[in-house]
Amino acid sequence: MSSPRLRTQFETLFEHYNGMDCGVQLDEITEILFCTRRNARIVLNKLEEEGWIEWHPAPGRGKLSQLIFKRSRTDVSETLARRYLEEGKISQALNALDKDTAKLAQVVESYLGVQQQEGQHVIRLPYYRPLSMLNPLKPMRRSEQHIVQQVFSGLTKLDGNEQVQPDLAHSWEMLTPKCWRFYLRPGVRFHNGDLLTTEMVIESLGTLKNKKLFEHVCDVRSPSDLVVDVSLSRPDLRLDLFLTESCAKILLPQSHRSEQFDRFPIGCGPYKVTRNDDKRLTLQAFDGYFGFRPLIDCVEVWVIDDVNATMIFPSLTRPIKQTSIGEFNDEVELDPGCTYLLLNRKTGLAQSDQWASYFSQKLNGLELYRLLPQEKIVELGVLPAHGLKPGWYHKAPLPNVAQPPQQTKVKVAYHAQHPMFTVLVKVIEKTLSQDQLEVELIQYDIEPPDVDDIDIWVKPMGISANRDDALAGWLLNYSDIERVSPEVNFHQWQGLVHAWMEDKHTAFPAKELGRSLVHNMQIIPTFHVWLGVSKDQCGALQNAKCNALGWFDFSQVWVKPDLGSN
């Protein structure tokens, strides 16, 4: 890439000659650039390589060479800004435009969004961090769950209305409450060309036994080709729903996976990963997909440095821009979960009811919200949470514990590279330090640090559906609650889910579960986040409906052609 110095040298020449083509001598260039004849030739050659000028040297001393300007100063600045943008260096892109945020917004708007590239429809979307963990069997963050749903297929899936639909299984039946039978589609292939076999499905489903949500799976076998029976140790009338979870996607056998499978997974979903590094994730439509091929040929997620991520719009975590507190576009809705504080009630300070009461009282969502800088509330699009889901109100029955039981260190862990958490933990630190508590902030990426050594986690719920029963998968698969809660409490919450699984006519006990988690001071709800996809930002993109993960289903959108008034 051309250096900022080269751009400055071009601007110096452009301003000196007012952008007019002219005949010059090399000695004149050396005086303007304050350099030697040799360096002047190097600079002119580089400027010509960039396509910014044409330089036609005249042989013989005293003859005039021709300097032709092919680009304006603005063109060069925007070109350089685009190159920095491709590398995710938005700060440098802003500097290339003389810190003009309006110009940067124009460059970004023209570069991202819906593009035509070599006859293909391409969507370029900004994000604030790399999406490096795309293995459904490993812990994933919220956005990775969405990408996994685009890359992999499961036996069943949720449609746009969050109803269970066929996927790799074209039909199924519950033979008994403890045995389900699934009928597989023939001719399905993975992105690498491997044919999906019954044995692959059996192996993939067999790994689910290690998940709390599927610990009752005791046997998976095939009575006939393309038929799979799943036997359970206890009744489950909702197995087809649970198999829509990200962790239940069907994977290649372990022996067929490369060492880079986490970053470059191979599934049989509508999109395949063709690039995934610290700068960009590229998803290409899979022509061999067994369902309807996506109408968008390519989706590119561009990593923009988090310092300036809020300047990029539309954003995938904050897709609707808020102008002031409480003012939002009518197309948005609240995150179906919340950001919460998870207390370590097993081995942390909060194993003491006094400490748990102190934390729940001191760090409740409303108090933390009041301490957030107003510009951050606007920027991040948050509201205080009074329960796990919007509209719920759950409050722990707290005694008045105005002071901590003792002066000590409190260890707070949070996801690195998260624009809200870095602000929130500073507020938590400030709040606790007012009571003379020392706070140690611990960052982690995907896997939490040593569980026994942490007192409070800042966590997002990251549930993938608006359905109340999505709390079941969150509780048992993604929440880490089992690891930090008293065994008797977790068994109680797990029992609520199990009782619902065994009774088809019972509504999921969502509010009871949420109330118990808060009343037992296991969780402190803090904020809800606004989600949505602005029609103004979608342009020609159709059907870009925001899902519960804050993204839209790439496989369901399309570009409406501009046919004018005819």
Coordinates of C-alpha atoms in Angstrom, one line a residue:
M1 CA 0.0 0.0 0.0
S2 CA 1.1 3.6 -0.7
S3 CA 2.4 5.3 2.4
P4 CA 0.9 8.5 3.9
R5 CA 4.2 10.1 3.1
L6 CA 3.7 9.4 -0.6
R7 CA 0.3 10.9 -0.5
T8 CA 1.8 14.0 1.2
Q9 CA 4.4 14.2 -1.6
F10 CA 1.6 14.0 -4.3
E11 CA -0.4 16.7 -2.5
T12 CA 2.7 18.9 -2.4
L13 CA 3.2 18.6 -6.2
F14 CA -0.5 19.0 -6.8
E15 CA -0.8 22.2 -4.8
H16 CA 2.4 23.7 -6.3
Y17 CA 1.2 23.2 -9.9
N18 CA -2.5 23.8 -9.0
G19 CA -3.2 20.3 -10.5
M20 CA -2.3 21.6 -14.0
D21 CA -0.3 19.4 -16.4
C22 CA 3.0 21.1 -17.2
G23 CA 6.6 20.8 -18.4
V24 CA 9.2 20.7 -15.6
Q25 CA 12.8 20.0 -14.9
L26 CA 13.8 17.3 -12.4
D27 CA 15.8 19.9 -10.4
E28 CA 12.6 21.8 -9.9
I29 CA 10.9 18.7 -8.4
T30 CA 13.9 18.2 -6.0
E31 CA 13.4 21.7 -4.7
I32 CA 9.7 21.3 -4.2
L33 CA 10.0 17.9 -2.4
F34 CA 13.3 18.8 -0.6
C35 CA 15.1 15.7 -1.8
T36 CA 17.9 14.5 -4.0
R37 CA 17.5 13.8 -7.8
R38 CA 17.7 10.1 -7.1
N39 CA 14.9 10.2 -4.5
A40 CA 12.8 12.5 -6.7
R41 CA 12.9 9.9 -9.5
I42 CA 11.9 7.2 -7.0
V43 CA 9.0 9.3 -5.8
L44 CA 7.8 10.1 -9.3
N45 CA 8.0 6.4 -10.3
K46 CA 6.0 5.4 -7.2
L47 CA 3.3 8.0 -8.0
E48 CA 3.1 6.7 -11.5
E49 CA 2.8 3.1 -10.2
E50 CA -0.1 4.2 -8.1
G51 CA -1.8 5.7 -11.2
W52 CA -1.8 9.2 -9.7
I53 CA 0.4 10.9 -12.3
E54 CA 2.2 10.3 -15.6
W55 CA 5.8 11.2 -15.8
H56 CA 7.5 11.5 -19.1
P57 CA 11.2 12.4 -18.6
A58 CA 12.9 14.2 -21.4
P59 CA 16.5 13.1 -22.4
G60 CA 19.2 15.7 -22.1
R61 CA 19.9 18.4 -19.6
G62 CA 17.8 21.5 -19.8
K63 CA 14.9 19.9 -21.6
L64 CA 11.4 19.9 -20.0
S65 CA 9.9 16.6 -18.8
Q66 CA 6.1 16.3 -18.8
L67 CA 4.2 16.0 -15.5
I68 CA 0.5 14.9 -16.0
F69 CA -1.9 14.7 -13.0
K70 CA -4.3 11.8 -13.5
R71 CA -6.0 12.1 -10.1
S72 CA -7.1 15.0 -8.0
R73 CA -6.1 15.4 -4.4
T74 CA -9.6 14.2 -3.3
D75 CA -9.4 11.2 -5.5
V76 CA -6.0 10.2 -4.0
S77 CA -7.3 10.7 -0.4
E78 CA -10.4 8.6 -1.1
T79 CA -8.4 5.9 -2.8
L80 CA -6.0 5.7 0.1
A81 CA -8.9 5.7 2.6
R82 CA -10.5 2.7 0.7
R83 CA -7.3 0.8 0.9
Y84 CA -7.0 1.4 4.7
L85 CA -10.7 0.4 5.0
E86 CA -10.0 -2.9 3.3
E87 CA -7.4 -3.6 6.0
G88 CA -9.9 -2.6 8.7
K89 CA -7.8 0.4 9.6
I90 CA -10.5 3.0 9.9
S91 CA -8.4 5.4 12.0
Q92 CA -5.8 5.6 9.2
A93 CA -8.7 6.0 6.7
L94 CA -9.9 8.9 8.7
N95 CA -6.5 10.5 8.7
A96 CA -6.2 10.1 4.9
L97 CA -9.3 12.2 4.6
D98 CA -7.9 14.9 7.0
K99 CA -10.2 13.6 9.8
D100 CA -13.3 14.6 7.9
T101 CA -15.9 12.2 9.3
A102 CA -18.5 13.2 6.7
K103 CA -16.1 12.2 3.9
L104 CA -15.3 9.0 5.6
A105 CA -19.0 8.2 6.0
Q106 CA -19.5 8.7 2.2
V107 CA -16.5 6.4 1.4
V108 CA -17.8 3.8 3.8
E109 CA -21.3 4.0 2.4
S110 CA -20.1 3.6 -1.2
Y111 CA -17.8 0.8 -0.3
L112 CA -19.9 -1.4 2.0
G113 CA -23.5 -2.5 1.5
V114 CA -24.8 -4.2 -1.7
Q115 CA -22.3 -4.3 -4.5
Q116 CA -22.0 -5.8 -8.0
Q117 CA -18.7 -7.6 -8.4
E118 CA -17.9 -9.5 -11.6
G119 CA -21.6 -10.2 -12.2
Q120 CA -22.3 -11.4 -8.6
H121 CA -24.4 -9.8 -5.9
V122 CA -22.1 -9.1 -2.9
I123 CA -23.1 -7.8 0.5
R124 CA -20.3 -6.1 2.5
L125 CA -21.0 -5.7 6.2
P126 CA -18.9 -4.1 8.9
Y127 CA -18.1 -5.7 12.2
Y128 CA -15.9 -4.8 15.1
R129 CA -13.9 -8.0 15.6
P130 CA -12.9 -11.2 13.8
L131 CA -15.3 -14.2 13.8
S132 CA -12.7 -16.9 14.4
M133 CA -14.6 -19.7 16.3
L134 CA -17.1 -21.3 13.9
N135 CA -17.1 -24.9 15.3
P136 CA -20.6 -25.6 16.6
L137 CA -19.2 -28.1 19.2
K138 CA -17.2 -25.4 21.0
P139 CA -18.3 -22.4 23.0
M140 CA -19.3 -19.6 20.6
R141 CA -20.2 -16.0 21.0
R142 CA -23.5 -14.6 19.7
S143 CA -22.5 -13.5 16.2
E144 CA -20.6 -16.8 15.6
Q145 CA -23.9 -18.6 16.3
H146 CA -25.5 -16.8 13.4
I147 CA -22.7 -17.6 11.0
V148 CA -22.9 -21.3 12.0
Q149 CA -26.5 -21.3 11.0
Q150 CA -25.5 -20.1 7.5
V151 CA -22.7 -22.6 7.1
F152 CA -24.2 -25.8 8.7
S153 CA -27.5 -27.7 8.5
G154 CA -29.2 -29.7 11.2
L155 CA -31.9 -32.3 11.2
T156 CA -34.4 -29.6 11.8
K157 CA -34.3 -25.8 11.8
L158 CA -36.4 -22.8 12.7
D159 CA -37.9 -20.8 9.9
G160 CA -38.4 -17.0 9.7
N161 CA -41.5 -17.3 11.9
E162 CA -39.5 -19.4 14.4
Q163 CA -41.4 -22.6 13.7
V164 CA -39.7 -26.0 13.5
Q165 CA -39.2 -27.1 9.9
P166 CA -37.4 -29.9 8.0
D167 CA -33.7 -29.5 7.2
L168 CA -31.5 -32.5 6.6
A169 CA -34.4 -34.6 7.9
H170 CA -37.3 -34.3 5.4
S171 CA -39.7 -35.8 8.0
W172 CA -39.7 -37.4 11.4
E173 CA -41.9 -39.0 14.0
M174 CA -41.9 -39.7 17.7
L175 CA -42.3 -43.5 18.0
T176 CA -42.4 -43.2 21.8
P177 CA -41.6 -40.4 24.2
K178 CA -38.2 -42.0 24.5
C179 CA -37.5 -42.8 20.8
W180 CA -37.6 -40.5 17.8
R181 CA -37.1 -41.5 14.1
F182 CA -35.7 -39.2 11.5
Y183 CA -35.8 -39.7 7.7
L184 CA -32.8 -38.2 5.9
R185 CA -32.6 -36.5 2.5
P186 CA -30.6 -38.4 -0.1
G187 CA -27.8 -36.9 -2.1
V188 CA -26.8 -34.1 0.3
R189 CA -23.2 -33.0 0.0
F190 CA -20.8 -31.1 2.2
H191 CA -19.0 -28.0 0.9
N192 CA -15.9 -30.2 0.1
G193 CA -18.0 -32.6 -2.1
D194 CA -18.3 -35.4 0.5
L195 CA -21.7 -37.2 0.4
L196 CA -23.6 -37.0 3.7
T197 CA -24.1 -40.6 4.9
T198 CA -26.3 -42.1 7.6
E199 CA -23.1 -43.0 9.5
M200 CA -22.0 -39.4 9.6
V201 CA -25.3 -38.3 11.1
I202 CA -25.1 -41.0 13.7
E203 CA -21.5 -40.0 14.7
S204 CA -22.5 -36.3 14.8
L205 CA -25.5 -36.9 17.0
G206 CA -23.5 -39.1 19.2
T207 CA -21.3 -36.2 20.3
L208 CA -24.4 -34.4 21.7
K209 CA -24.3 -36.6 24.8
N210 CA -21.6 -34.3 26.2
K211 CA -24.1 -31.4 26.1
K212 CA -26.3 -30.8 29.1
L213 CA -29.3 -30.2 26.8
F214 CA -28.8 -33.7 25.2
E215 CA -27.4 -35.7 28.1
H216 CA -30.5 -37.9 27.9
V217 CA -29.5 -39.2 24.5
C218 CA -28.4 -42.8 25.2
D219 CA -28.2 -44.4 21.7
V220 CA -28.2 -43.4 18.1
R221 CA -28.6 -46.1 15.4
S222 CA -29.9 -46.8 11.9
P223 CA -32.6 -49.4 11.3
S224 CA -32.2 -48.7 7.5
D225 CA -30.3 -46.5 5.1
L226 CA -31.2 -42.8 5.5
V227 CA -33.2 -43.5 8.7
V228 CA -31.8 -42.6 12.2
D229 CA -33.4 -43.6 15.5
V230 CA -32.5 -41.5 18.6
S231 CA -33.2 -43.3 21.9
L232 CA -33.5 -41.4 25.1
S233 CA -33.1 -42.2 28.8
R234 CA -36.2 -40.2 29.8
P235 CA -39.2 -38.8 27.9
D236 CA -38.7 -35.8 25.6
L237 CA -41.5 -34.5 23.5
R238 CA -39.5 -31.5 22.2
L239 CA -36.5 -33.2 20.7
D240 CA -37.2 -31.8 17.2
L241 CA -37.1 -28.3 18.7
F242 CA -33.8 -28.8 20.5
L243 CA -32.2 -30.2 17.4
T244 CA -32.5 -26.7 15.8
E245 CA -29.8 -25.5 18.3
S246 CA -26.4 -24.5 16.9
C247 CA -24.6 -27.2 18.8
A248 CA -26.8 -29.9 17.1
K249 CA -25.7 -29.1 13.5
I250 CA -24.4 -32.1 11.5
L251 CA -20.6 -32.0 11.1
L252 CA -18.1 -33.9 9.0
P253 CA -16.6 -36.9 10.9
Q254 CA -13.6 -35.9 13.1
S255 CA -11.2 -37.8 10.8
H256 CA -12.3 -35.6 7.8
R257 CA -11.8 -32.2 9.5
S258 CA -8.7 -30.1 9.0
E259 CA -6.6 -28.5 11.7
Q260 CA -8.2 -25.2 10.7
F261 CA -11.8 -26.5 11.1
D262 CA -12.6 -23.9 13.9
R263 CA -11.9 -21.0 11.5
F264 CA -12.7 -22.8 8.2
P265 CA -15.5 -25.2 8.9
I266 CA -17.1 -27.4 6.3
G267 CA -20.8 -27.9 6.5
C268 CA -23.7 -28.5 4.1
G269 CA -25.6 -25.3 4.7
P270 CA -26.4 -22.5 2.1
Y271 CA -23.0 -20.8 2.5
K272 CA -19.4 -22.0 2.6
V273 CA -16.5 -20.2 4.2
T274 CA -13.8 -19.2 1.6
R275 CA -11.9 -16.7 3.7
N276 CA -11.7 -16.0 7.4
D277 CA -8.9 -14.0 8.9
D278 CA -8.4 -11.0 11.2
K279 CA -9.5 -8.7 8.3
R280 CA -12.4 -10.4 6.6
L281 CA -14.9 -13.3 6.7
T282 CA -16.2 -14.3 3.2
L283 CA -19.1 -16.6 2.7
Q284 CA -19.8 -17.8 -0.8
A285 CA -23.2 -19.3 -1.9
F286 CA -22.9 -23.1 -2.1
D287 CA -24.1 -24.1 -5.6
G288 CA -24.5 -27.7 -4.3
Y289 CA -26.9 -26.8 -1.5
F290 CA -29.8 -29.2 -1.2
G291 CA -32.3 -26.4 -0.6
F292 CA -32.9 -23.2 -2.5
R293 CA -29.6 -21.7 -3.4
P294 CA -29.1 -18.2 -1.9
L295 CA -29.8 -15.3 -4.2
I296 CA -26.9 -13.3 -2.7
D297 CA -23.8 -14.8 -4.2
C298 CA -21.3 -13.6 -1.6
V299 CA -21.4 -12.1 1.9
E300 CA -18.3 -10.3 3.2
V301 CA -17.9 -9.3 6.9
W302 CA -15.2 -6.6 7.1
V303 CA -13.4 -6.2 10.4
I304 CA -13.3 -2.5 11.4
D305 CA -11.1 -1.5 14.4
D306 CA -13.3 -1.2 17.4
V307 CA -12.1 2.3 18.3
N308 CA -14.2 3.8 15.5
A309 CA -16.7 0.9 14.9
T310 CA -19.6 3.1 15.9
M311 CA -18.9 5.4 12.9
I312 CA -19.7 2.5 10.5
F313 CA -23.4 2.2 9.7
P314 CA -25.3 -0.1 9.3
S315 CA -23.8 -1.9 12.2
L316 CA -24.6 -5.6 13.0
T317 CA -24.8 -5.1 16.7
R318 CA -26.4 -1.6 16.6
P319 CA -28.1 -1.5 13.2
I320 CA -30.4 1.4 14.0
K321 CA -28.9 4.7 14.8
Q322 CA -30.4 6.4 17.8
T323 CA -30.5 10.2 17.9
S324 CA -31.2 10.6 21.6
I325 CA -32.2 8.6 24.5
G326 CA -35.5 6.8 23.9
E327 CA -35.7 7.9 20.2
F328 CA -35.6 4.9 17.8
N329 CA -36.9 4.0 14.4
D330 CA -40.2 2.1 14.6
E331 CA -38.6 -0.9 12.8
V332 CA -36.5 -1.9 15.9
E333 CA -37.3 -4.2 18.7
L334 CA -35.5 -5.2 21.9
D335 CA -33.0 -8.0 22.2
P336 CA -35.1 -11.1 23.4
G337 CA -32.6 -11.6 26.2
C338 CA -30.4 -9.2 28.1
T339 CA -26.9 -8.5 29.2
Y340 CA -26.5 -9.7 32.8
L341 CA -24.0 -10.2 35.6
L342 CA -23.5 -13.8 36.5
L343 CA -22.5 -14.3 40.2
N344 CA -20.2 -17.1 41.2
R345 CA -22.4 -18.5 44.0
K346 CA -20.3 -21.8 44.2
T347 CA -16.7 -20.6 44.9
G348 CA -16.7 -16.8 44.6
L349 CA -17.5 -14.1 47.1
A350 CA -21.2 -14.5 46.2
Q351 CA -21.4 -17.9 47.8
S352 CA -22.1 -15.8 50.9
D353 CA -25.7 -14.5 50.8
Q354 CA -24.4 -11.2 52.2
W355 CA -22.1 -10.7 49.3
A356 CA -24.7 -11.8 46.8
S357 CA -27.2 -9.3 48.3
Y358 CA -24.6 -6.6 48.2
F359 CA -23.8 -7.2 44.5
S360 CA -27.5 -7.5 43.6
Q361 CA -28.3 -4.2 45.3
K362 CA -25.2 -2.2 44.3
L363 CA -25.0 -3.4 40.7
N364 CA -28.6 -3.6 39.6
G365 CA -29.4 -2.6 36.0
L366 CA -31.0 0.7 36.9
E367 CA -28.1 1.9 39.0
L368 CA -25.5 1.0 36.4
Y369 CA -27.6 2.6 33.7
R370 CA -27.7 5.9 35.6
L371 CA -23.9 5.9 35.7
L372 CA -23.4 5.3 32.0
P373 CA -22.2 8.3 30.0
Q374 CA -25.2 9.6 28.0
E375 CA -23.3 9.5 24.8
K376 CA -22.6 5.8 25.4
I377 CA -26.3 5.1 26.0
V378 CA -27.2 6.7 22.7
E379 CA -24.3 5.0 20.9
L380 CA -24.9 1.6 22.3
G381 CA -28.7 1.6 22.2
V382 CA -29.3 0.2 25.7
L383 CA -32.2 0.3 28.2
P384 CA -32.1 -0.9 31.8
A385 CA -33.4 -4.5 32.3
H386 CA -35.7 -5.5 35.1
G387 CA -35.8 -9.1 34.1
L388 CA -34.3 -11.6 31.7
K389 CA -36.6 -10.6 28.8
P390 CA -38.1 -7.3 27.9
G391 CA -41.3 -6.6 29.9
W392 CA -40.4 -8.9 32.7
Y393 CA -39.9 -7.5 36.2
H394 CA -38.0 -9.7 38.7
K395 CA -36.4 -8.3 41.8
A396 CA -34.4 -10.2 44.4
P397 CA -35.8 -9.9 47.9
L398 CA -32.8 -8.0 49.2
P399 CA -32.0 -7.1 52.8
N400 CA -30.4 -3.7 53.1
V401 CA -26.7 -4.4 52.7
A402 CA -25.3 -0.9 52.1
Q403 CA -21.7 -1.9 52.6
P404 CA -19.7 -5.0 51.5
P405 CA -19.1 -7.6 54.2
Q406 CA -15.4 -6.9 54.1
Q407 CA -12.7 -4.9 52.2
T408 CA -11.2 -7.2 49.6
K409 CA -10.6 -7.7 45.9
V410 CA -13.5 -8.4 43.5
K411 CA -12.6 -10.2 40.3
V412 CA -14.8 -9.3 37.3
A413 CA -14.5 -11.2 33.9
Y414 CA -15.8 -10.0 30.6
H415 CA -15.6 -10.6 26.9
A416 CA -12.7 -8.8 25.2
Q417 CA -13.5 -6.8 22.0
H418 CA -17.0 -5.9 23.0
P419 CA -18.0 -2.2 22.7
M420 CA -20.5 -2.3 25.6
F421 CA -18.6 -4.4 28.1
T422 CA -15.5 -2.3 28.1
V423 CA -17.7 0.7 29.2
L424 CA -19.8 -1.4 31.6
V425 CA -16.9 -2.9 33.6
K426 CA -15.5 0.6 34.1
V427 CA -18.8 1.6 35.7
I428 CA -18.8 -1.5 37.8
E429 CA -15.2 -0.8 38.9
K430 CA -16.1 2.8 39.8
T431 CA -19.2 1.7 41.8
L432 CA -17.4 -0.9 43.8
S433 CA -14.3 1.2 44.4
Q434 CA -16.6 3.8 46.2
D435 CA -16.9 1.2 48.9
Q436 CA -13.2 0.7 49.1
L437 CA -13.2 -2.6 47.2
E438 CA -10.3 -3.3 44.9
V439 CA -11.5 -4.5 41.4
E440 CA -9.5 -6.7 39.1
L441 CA -10.8 -6.7 35.5
I442 CA -10.1 -9.9 33.6
Q443 CA -10.7 -10.1 29.8
Y444 CA -11.3 -13.3 27.9
D445 CA -12.3 -14.2 24.3
I446 CA -14.4 -17.3 24.1
E447 CA -13.6 -19.6 27.0
P448 CA -13.9 -18.0 30.4
P449 CA -10.9 -18.1 32.7
D450 CA -10.5 -20.3 35.8
V451 CA -14.1 -20.4 37.0
D452 CA -13.2 -20.8 40.7
D453 CA -11.2 -17.6 40.7
I454 CA -13.9 -15.2 39.3
D455 CA -16.6 -13.5 41.4
I456 CA -18.7 -11.8 38.6
W457 CA -19.0 -12.4 34.9
V458 CA -20.4 -9.8 32.5
K459 CA -22.3 -11.9 29.9
P460 CA -24.8 -11.6 27.0
M461 CA -27.6 -14.1 26.8
G462 CA -27.2 -14.6 23.1
I463 CA -30.4 -16.6 22.6
S464 CA -31.1 -17.4 19.0
A465 CA -34.9 -17.1 19.0
N466 CA -37.6 -14.9 20.4
R467 CA -39.5 -18.0 21.7
D468 CA -39.6 -18.3 25.4
D469 CA -38.5 -21.9 25.3
A470 CA -35.2 -20.7 23.8
L471 CA -34.2 -20.1 27.4
A472 CA -33.9 -23.9 27.7
G473 CA -31.0 -24.1 25.3
W474 CA -29.4 -21.0 26.8
L475 CA -29.6 -22.3 30.4
L476 CA -28.3 -25.8 29.6
N477 CA -25.9 -25.0 26.8
Y478 CA -24.5 -21.5 26.8
S479 CA -25.0 -19.8 30.1
D480 CA -22.2 -21.4 32.3
I481 CA -24.7 -21.2 35.2
E482 CA -24.1 -24.8 36.1
R483 CA -20.5 -24.1 36.7
V484 CA -21.1 -21.3 39.2
S485 CA -24.4 -22.2 41.0
P486 CA -25.1 -24.3 44.0
E487 CA -26.0 -27.8 42.8
V488 CA -29.4 -27.8 44.5
N489 CA -30.4 -24.6 42.7
F490 CA -29.2 -25.8 39.2
H491 CA -31.1 -29.1 39.6
Q492 CA -34.2 -27.1 40.4
W493 CA -33.9 -25.0 37.2
Q494 CA -33.0 -28.0 35.2
G495 CA -36.0 -29.8 36.6
L496 CA -38.3 -27.1 35.3
V497 CA -37.0 -27.7 31.8
H498 CA -37.2 -31.5 32.1
A499 CA -40.8 -31.3 33.3
W500 CA -41.8 -29.2 30.3
M501 CA -39.9 -31.6 27.9
E502 CA -42.1 -34.4 29.2
D503 CA -45.5 -32.7 28.9
K504 CA -46.6 -31.6 25.4
H505 CA -49.5 -29.5 26.8
T506 CA -47.5 -27.4 29.3
A507 CA -46.2 -23.9 28.4
F508 CA -42.5 -23.4 28.9
P509 CA -42.0 -22.0 32.5
A510 CA -40.0 -19.0 31.2
K511 CA -41.1 -16.4 33.8
E512 CA -40.8 -18.9 36.7
L513 CA -37.3 -19.8 35.6
G514 CA -36.3 -16.1 35.2
R515 CA -37.8 -15.2 38.5
S516 CA -36.0 -18.0 40.3
L517 CA -32.6 -17.1 38.8
V518 CA -33.0 -13.5 40.0
H519 CA -34.5 -14.3 43.4
N520 CA -31.7 -16.7 44.1
M521 CA -29.3 -13.9 43.3
Q522 CA -27.6 -16.0 40.6
I523 CA -28.2 -13.4 37.9
I524 CA -28.4 -9.6 37.9
P525 CA -30.1 -8.4 34.7
T526 CA -28.5 -5.1 33.5
F527 CA -29.5 -4.0 30.0
H528 CA -31.6 -4.7 26.9
V529 CA -30.2 -3.7 23.5
W530 CA -32.2 -2.4 20.5
L531 CA -32.0 -4.5 17.4
G532 CA -33.3 -3.9 13.9
V533 CA -32.4 -3.4 10.3
S534 CA -33.2 0.0 8.8
K535 CA -35.0 0.0 5.4
D536 CA -33.1 3.2 4.6
Q537 CA -29.8 1.3 4.9
C538 CA -31.0 -1.8 3.1
G539 CA -31.5 0.1 -0.2
A540 CA -32.2 -2.5 -2.8
L541 CA -31.8 -5.4 -0.3
Q542 CA -35.1 -7.2 0.3
N543 CA -36.3 -9.3 3.2
A544 CA -33.5 -8.2 5.5
K545 CA -35.5 -9.0 8.7
C546 CA -33.4 -8.8 11.9
N547 CA -33.3 -12.0 13.8
A548 CA -32.9 -12.6 17.6
L549 CA -29.1 -12.6 17.2
G550 CA -29.1 -9.1 15.7
W551 CA -28.3 -10.2 12.1
F552 CA -30.4 -11.2 9.1
D553 CA -30.6 -14.5 7.3
F554 CA -28.3 -14.1 4.4
S555 CA -29.9 -17.0 2.5
Q556 CA -33.3 -15.3 2.5
V557 CA -32.4 -11.9 1.1
W558 CA -32.2 -10.7 -2.5
V559 CA -31.5 -7.5 -4.5
K560 CA -34.3 -5.8 -6.2
P561 CA -33.2 -4.4 -9.6
D562 CA -33.7 -0.7 -10.3
L563 CA -35.9 -0.7 -13.4
G564 CA -36.7 2.9 -13.3
S565 CA -40.3 4.2 -13.7
N566 CA -41.1 1.7 -16.5

